[in-house]
mmCIF file of C-alpha atoms in Angstrom:
data_model
loop_
_atom_site.group_PDB
_atom_site.id
_atom_site.type_symbol
_atom_site.label_atom_id
_atom_site.label_comp_id
_atom_site.label_asym_id
_atom_site.label_seq_id
_atom_site.Cartn_x
_atom_site.Cartn_y
_atom_site.Cartn_z
ATOM 1 C CA MET A 1 9.255 12.363 -18.660
ATOM 2 C CA ASN A 2 12.544 10.986 -19.849
ATOM 3 C CA GLN A 3 14.305 8.047 -18.126
ATOM 4 C CA GLN A 4 17.107 10.048 -16.674
ATOM 5 C CA LYS A 5 14.645 12.503 -15.011
ATOM 6 C CA ARG A 6 12.907 9.452 -13.621
ATOM 7 C CA ILE A 7 15.896 7.870 -12.235
ATOM 8 C CA GLU A 8 17.174 11.294 -10.626
ATOM 9 C CA ILE A 9 14.015 11.461 -8.922
ATOM 10 C CA LEU A 10 13.877 8.221 -7.530
ATOM 11 C CA SER A 11 17.313 8.581 -6.231
ATOM 12 C CA ARG A 12 16.452 11.493 -4.070
ATOM 13 C CA LEU A 13 13.732 9.703 -2.888
ATOM 14 C CA ARG A 14 15.742 7.134 -1.706
ATOM 15 C CA ALA A 15 18.632 9.432 -0.274
ATOM 16 C CA ALA A 16 16.037 11.085 1.775
ATOM 17 C CA ASN A 17 14.398 7.901 3.075
ATOM 18 C CA PRO A 18 16.591 4.452 2.255
ATOM 19 C CA HIS A 19 14.291 2.112 3.953
ATOM 20 C CA PRO A 20 10.922 2.768 3.481
ATOM 21 C CA THR A 21 7.840 0.783 4.930
ATOM 22 C CA THR A 22 4.677 0.969 5.393
ATOM 23 C CA GLU A 23 2.772 2.956 7.744
ATOM 24 C CA LEU A 24 0.639 0.276 8.927
ATOM 25 C CA HIS A 25 1.905 -1.609 12.226
ATOM 26 C CA PHE A 26 2.536 -5.350 11.748
ATOM 27 C CA SER A 27 4.939 -8.198 13.162
ATOM 28 C CA ASN A 28 3.766 -10.968 10.821
ATOM 29 C CA PRO A 29 2.432 -11.366 7.303
ATOM 30 C CA TYR A 30 -0.851 -12.456 8.710
ATOM 31 C CA GLU A 31 -1.342 -9.114 10.639
ATOM 32 C CA LEU A 32 0.109 -6.992 7.245
ATOM 33 C CA LEU A 33 -2.418 -8.892 5.651
ATOM 34 C CA ILE A 34 -5.242 -8.052 7.922
ATOM 35 C CA ALA A 35 -4.163 -4.449 8.535
ATOM 36 C CA VAL A 36 -4.207 -4.011 4.425
ATOM 37 C CA LEU A 37 -7.694 -5.656 4.252
ATOM 38 C CA LEU A 38 -8.924 -3.241 7.047
ATOM 39 C CA SER A 39 -7.482 0.224 5.278
ATOM 40 C CA ALA A 40 -9.472 0.346 2.619
ATOM 41 C CA GLN A 41 -11.379 3.869 2.602
ATOM 42 C CA ALA A 42 -9.482 4.387 6.022
ATOM 43 C CA THR A 43 -6.528 5.939 7.199
ATOM 44 C CA ASP A 44 -3.292 3.871 8.423
ATOM 45 C CA VAL A 45 -3.474 5.887 11.534
ATOM 46 C CA GLY A 46 -7.202 4.766 12.149
ATOM 47 C CA VAL A 47 -6.309 1.154 11.333
ATOM 48 C CA ASN A 48 -3.144 1.016 13.596
ATOM 49 C CA LYS A 49 -5.736 2.323 16.788
ATOM 50 C CA ALA A 50 -8.181 -0.591 15.761
ATOM 51 C CA THR A 51 -5.286 -3.144 15.274
ATOM 52 C CA LYS A 52 -3.362 -2.672 18.596
ATOM 53 C CA GLY A 53 -5.934 -4.370 20.583
ATOM 54 C CA LEU A 54 -7.218 -6.777 17.633
ATOM 55 C CA PHE A 55 -3.568 -8.097 17.324
ATOM 56 C CA ALA A 56 -3.087 -8.506 21.043
ATOM 57 C CA ALA A 57 -6.178 -10.548 21.199
ATOM 58 C CA ALA A 58 -5.711 -12.265 18.064
ATOM 59 C CA ASN A 59 -2.311 -12.424 15.560
ATOM 60 C CA ASN A 60 -2.805 -15.544 13.682
ATOM 61 C CA PRO A 61 -5.832 -16.875 11.814
ATOM 62 C CA GLN A 62 -6.470 -19.588 14.491
ATOM 63 C CA ASP A 63 -7.008 -17.138 17.298
ATOM 64 C CA MET A 64 -8.860 -14.718 14.779
ATOM 65 C CA LEU A 65 -11.730 -17.685 14.163
ATOM 66 C CA ALA A 66 -11.832 -18.006 17.921
ATOM 67 C CA LEU A 67 -12.654 -14.295 18.306
ATOM 68 C CA GLY A 68 -15.628 -14.618 16.074
ATOM 69 C CA VAL A 69 -17.129 -11.854 13.627
ATOM 70 C CA ASP A 70 -18.797 -10.192 16.746
ATOM 71 C CA GLY A 71 -15.529 -10.139 18.735
ATOM 72 C CA VAL A 72 -13.693 -8.750 15.339
ATOM 73 C CA LYS A 73 -16.536 -6.048 15.073
ATOM 74 C CA GLN A 74 -15.929 -4.788 18.924
ATOM 75 C CA HIS A 75 -12.167 -3.896 17.888
ATOM 76 C CA ILE A 76 -12.513 -2.261 14.787
ATOM 77 C CA LYS A 77 -15.753 -0.574 14.645
ATOM 78 C CA THR A 78 -14.119 2.894 14.535
ATOM 79 C CA ILE A 79 -13.208 1.742 11.299
ATOM 80 C CA GLY A 80 -15.543 2.469 8.110
ATOM 81 C CA LEU A 81 -17.406 -0.739 6.745
ATOM 82 C CA PHE A 82 -16.336 -2.276 9.870
ATOM 83 C CA ASN A 83 -19.349 -4.807 9.462
ATOM 84 C CA THR A 84 -18.104 -6.278 5.982
ATOM 85 C CA LYS A 85 -14.708 -5.939 6.903
ATOM 86 C CA ALA A 86 -15.028 -7.929 10.163
ATOM 87 C CA GLU A 87 -16.766 -10.806 8.229
ATOM 88 C CA ASN A 88 -14.108 -10.601 5.312
ATOM 89 C CA VAL A 89 -11.369 -11.259 8.251
ATOM 90 C CA ILE A 90 -13.188 -14.028 9.626
ATOM 91 C CA LYS A 91 -13.773 -15.494 6.168
ATOM 92 C CA THR A 92 -10.188 -15.107 5.261
ATOM 93 C CA SER A 93 -8.706 -16.470 8.215
ATOM 94 C CA GLN A 94 -11.110 -19.654 7.753
ATOM 95 C CA ILE A 95 -9.575 -20.263 4.338
ATOM 96 C CA LEU A 96 -5.900 -19.593 5.478
ATOM 97 C CA VAL A 97 -6.620 -22.666 8.197
ATOM 98 C CA ASP A 98 -8.404 -24.753 5.597
ATOM 99 C CA LYS A 99 -6.421 -24.257 2.273
ATOM 100 C CA HIS A 100 -3.053 -22.652 3.325
ATOM 101 C CA GLN A 101 -2.045 -24.371 7.060
ATOM 102 C CA GLY A 102 -2.660 -21.101 8.538
ATOM 103 C CA GLN A 103 -0.003 -19.316 6.713
ATOM 104 C CA VAL A 104 -0.417 -16.286 4.463
ATOM 105 C CA PRO A 105 0.437 -17.657 0.714
ATOM 106 C CA GLU A 106 3.129 -16.055 -0.952
ATOM 107 C CA ASN A 107 0.975 -16.612 -4.408
ATOM 108 C CA ARG A 108 -0.682 -13.473 -5.857
ATOM 109 C CA GLU A 109 -3.746 -15.889 -7.162
ATOM 110 C CA ALA A 110 -4.124 -17.362 -3.463
ATOM 111 C CA LEU A 111 -4.000 -13.976 -2.092
ATOM 112 C CA GLU A 112 -6.804 -12.302 -4.565
ATOM 113 C CA ALA A 113 -8.887 -15.613 -3.808
ATOM 114 C CA LEU A 114 -9.386 -14.313 -0.306
ATOM 115 C CA PRO A 115 -12.323 -12.363 0.522
ATOM 116 C CA GLY A 116 -11.698 -8.543 0.456
ATOM 117 C CA VAL A 117 -8.421 -8.970 -0.881
ATOM 118 C CA GLY A 118 -7.693 -7.396 -4.519
ATOM 119 C CA ARG A 119 -4.928 -6.693 -6.700
ATOM 120 C CA LYS A 120 -3.690 -3.500 -4.559
ATOM 121 C CA THR A 121 -3.883 -5.592 -1.290
ATOM 122 C CA ALA A 122 -2.219 -8.446 -2.820
ATOM 123 C CA ASN A 123 0.830 -6.266 -4.419
ATOM 124 C CA VAL A 124 1.224 -4.730 -0.702
ATOM 125 C CA VAL A 125 1.559 -8.300 0.712
ATOM 126 C CA LEU A 126 3.620 -9.494 -1.559
ATOM 127 C CA ASN A 127 6.044 -6.288 -1.328
ATOM 128 C CA THR A 128 6.312 -5.697 2.254
ATOM 129 C CA ALA A 129 5.863 -9.090 3.831
ATOM 130 C CA PHE A 130 7.756 -11.126 1.316
ATOM 131 C CA GLY A 131 10.152 -8.332 -0.705
ATOM 132 C CA TRP A 132 8.510 -8.975 -4.341
ATOM 133 C CA PRO A 133 9.205 -6.108 -6.512
ATOM 134 C CA THR A 134 5.450 -5.426 -7.028
ATOM 135 C CA ILE A 135 3.997 -1.910 -6.977
ATOM 136 C CA ALA A 136 0.418 -1.316 -5.213
ATOM 137 C CA VAL A 137 -1.275 1.484 -6.918
ATOM 138 C CA ASP A 138 -3.454 3.711 -4.293
ATOM 139 C CA THR A 139 -4.887 7.138 -4.841
ATOM 140 C CA HIS A 140 -1.755 8.632 -3.728
ATOM 141 C CA ILE A 141 0.462 6.788 -6.357
ATOM 142 C CA PHE A 142 -2.331 7.235 -9.328
ATOM 143 C CA ARG A 143 -2.333 11.178 -8.076
ATOM 144 C CA VAL A 144 1.489 11.617 -8.048
ATOM 145 C CA SER A 145 2.336 9.324 -11.198
ATOM 146 C CA ASN A 146 0.061 11.269 -13.038
ATOM 147 C CA ARG A 147 0.680 15.038 -11.603
ATOM 148 C CA MET A 148 4.310 14.857 -12.089
ATOM 149 C CA ASN A 149 3.869 13.023 -15.392
ATOM 150 C CA PHE A 150 6.119 10.116 -13.833
ATOM 151 C CA ALA A 151 4.132 7.044 -14.963
ATOM 152 C CA PRO A 152 0.533 8.574 -16.330
ATOM 153 C CA GLY A 153 -2.219 6.105 -16.916
ATOM 154 C CA LYS A 154 -6.460 6.416 -17.003
ATOM 155 C CA ASN A 155 -6.613 3.694 -14.064
ATOM 156 C CA VAL A 156 -4.809 2.237 -11.751
ATOM 157 C CA ASP A 157 -3.847 -0.416 -13.622
ATOM 158 C CA GLU A 158 -2.456 1.469 -16.343
ATOM 159 C CA VAL A 159 -0.305 3.237 -13.735
ATOM 160 C CA GLU A 160 0.772 -0.087 -12.370
ATOM 161 C CA ALA A 161 1.766 -1.376 -15.921
ATOM 162 C CA LYS A 162 3.567 2.070 -16.367
ATOM 163 C CA LEU A 163 5.487 2.259 -13.170
ATOM 164 C CA LEU A 164 6.367 -1.703 -13.796
ATOM 165 C CA LYS A 165 8.010 -0.774 -16.998
ATOM 166 C CA VAL A 166 9.968 2.644 -16.480
ATOM 167 C CA VAL A 167 11.189 1.733 -12.529
ATOM 168 C CA PRO A 168 14.755 0.590 -12.828
ATOM 169 C CA THR A 169 14.999 -2.853 -10.678
ATOM 170 C CA GLU A 170 17.254 -1.376 -8.146
ATOM 171 C CA PHE A 171 14.361 1.066 -7.138
ATOM 172 C CA LYS A 172 11.403 -1.514 -7.536
ATOM 173 C CA ILE A 173 11.385 -2.945 -3.978
ATOM 174 C CA ASP A 174 10.577 0.235 -2.412
ATOM 175 C CA VAL A 175 9.105 3.168 -4.957
ATOM 176 C CA HIS A 176 5.426 2.112 -4.147
ATOM 177 C CA HIS A 177 6.229 3.362 -0.239
ATOM 178 C CA TRP A 178 8.093 6.548 -1.482
ATOM 179 C CA LEU A 179 5.468 7.736 -3.703
ATOM 180 C CA ILE A 180 2.726 6.881 -1.015
ATOM 181 C CA LEU A 181 4.491 8.872 1.521
ATOM 182 C CA HIS A 182 5.130 11.553 -0.998
ATOM 183 C CA GLY A 183 1.538 11.789 -2.085
ATOM 184 C CA ARG A 184 0.652 11.458 1.644
ATOM 185 C CA TYR A 185 2.776 14.367 2.730
ATOM 186 C CA THR A 186 3.843 16.463 0.105
ATOM 187 C CA CYS A 187 2.038 15.954 -3.310
ATOM 188 C CA ILE A 188 -1.327 16.277 -1.423
ATOM 189 C CA ALA A 189 -4.734 16.530 -3.226
ATOM 190 C CA ARG A 190 -5.672 19.899 -2.849
ATOM 191 C CA LYS A 191 -2.655 22.004 -2.540
ATOM 192 C CA PRO A 192 0.597 20.325 -2.944
ATOM 193 C CA LYS A 193 3.496 21.692 -1.177
ATOM 194 C CA CYS A 194 5.519 22.223 -4.099
ATOM 195 C CA GLY A 195 7.668 24.659 -2.306
ATOM 196 C CA SER A 196 8.887 21.988 0.032
ATOM 197 C CA CYS A 197 9.260 19.460 -2.228
ATOM 198 C CA LEU A 198 12.728 17.830 -3.021
ATOM 199 C CA ILE A 199 11.815 17.030 -6.586
ATOM 200 C CA GLU A 200 9.979 20.502 -7.434
ATOM 201 C CA ASP A 201 12.640 20.873 -10.345
ATOM 202 C CA LEU A 202 12.383 17.566 -11.759
ATOM 203 C CA CYS A 203 8.374 17.482 -11.685
ATOM 204 C CA GLU A 204 6.578 18.053 -14.986
ATOM 205 C CA PHE A 205 3.262 19.477 -12.832
ATOM 206 C CA LYS A 206 2.125 22.842 -14.770
ATOM 207 C CA GLN A 207 0.210 24.245 -11.524
ATOM 208 C CA LYS A 208 2.673 24.396 -9.019
ATOM 209 C CA VAL A 209 1.833 26.105 -5.956
ATOM 210 C CA ASP A 210 4.554 28.012 -3.443
#
């Protein structure tokens, strides 16, 4: 795929959704961090249902620690892997209190040192909470980038590196939201909705469906 085509794709996605953001509900960086931590192998809808009560009870590390592991479990037991996730929420909250004055650090290394937080989660927090031009590659972005031939790669790290290289600066803040939403609602895994896709004519997927 050439750069002119990529820019046209991004321009159309921006025109259709000028201010994209995550579908996870949050009101501060800590809530976002916890929501993303909980979202592994779970849907954003499921996470939002669980965090509605959780964040009403505790929306900062100190209150979360007061809730304790069992208290967290009661709120998130509808989410997959909730036992491990509850423990990670408490461990992460303890580290934020002990090492970061109860604040979410605006630092990749510090974020990735938190239990249950990997590169993808750190990228989401840095981008969505702090406005960094990072690109978090999840299963949707990996699929869409390869399927369209927009930024092909054998694994998420390769796709991330390619996206960072080919996406112009003006689009970098928002591109991962556009691609996630595109993969979630249009370029879906089993049967992409090519007929209603606003970038179908630019896409290089060879097995398009109506």
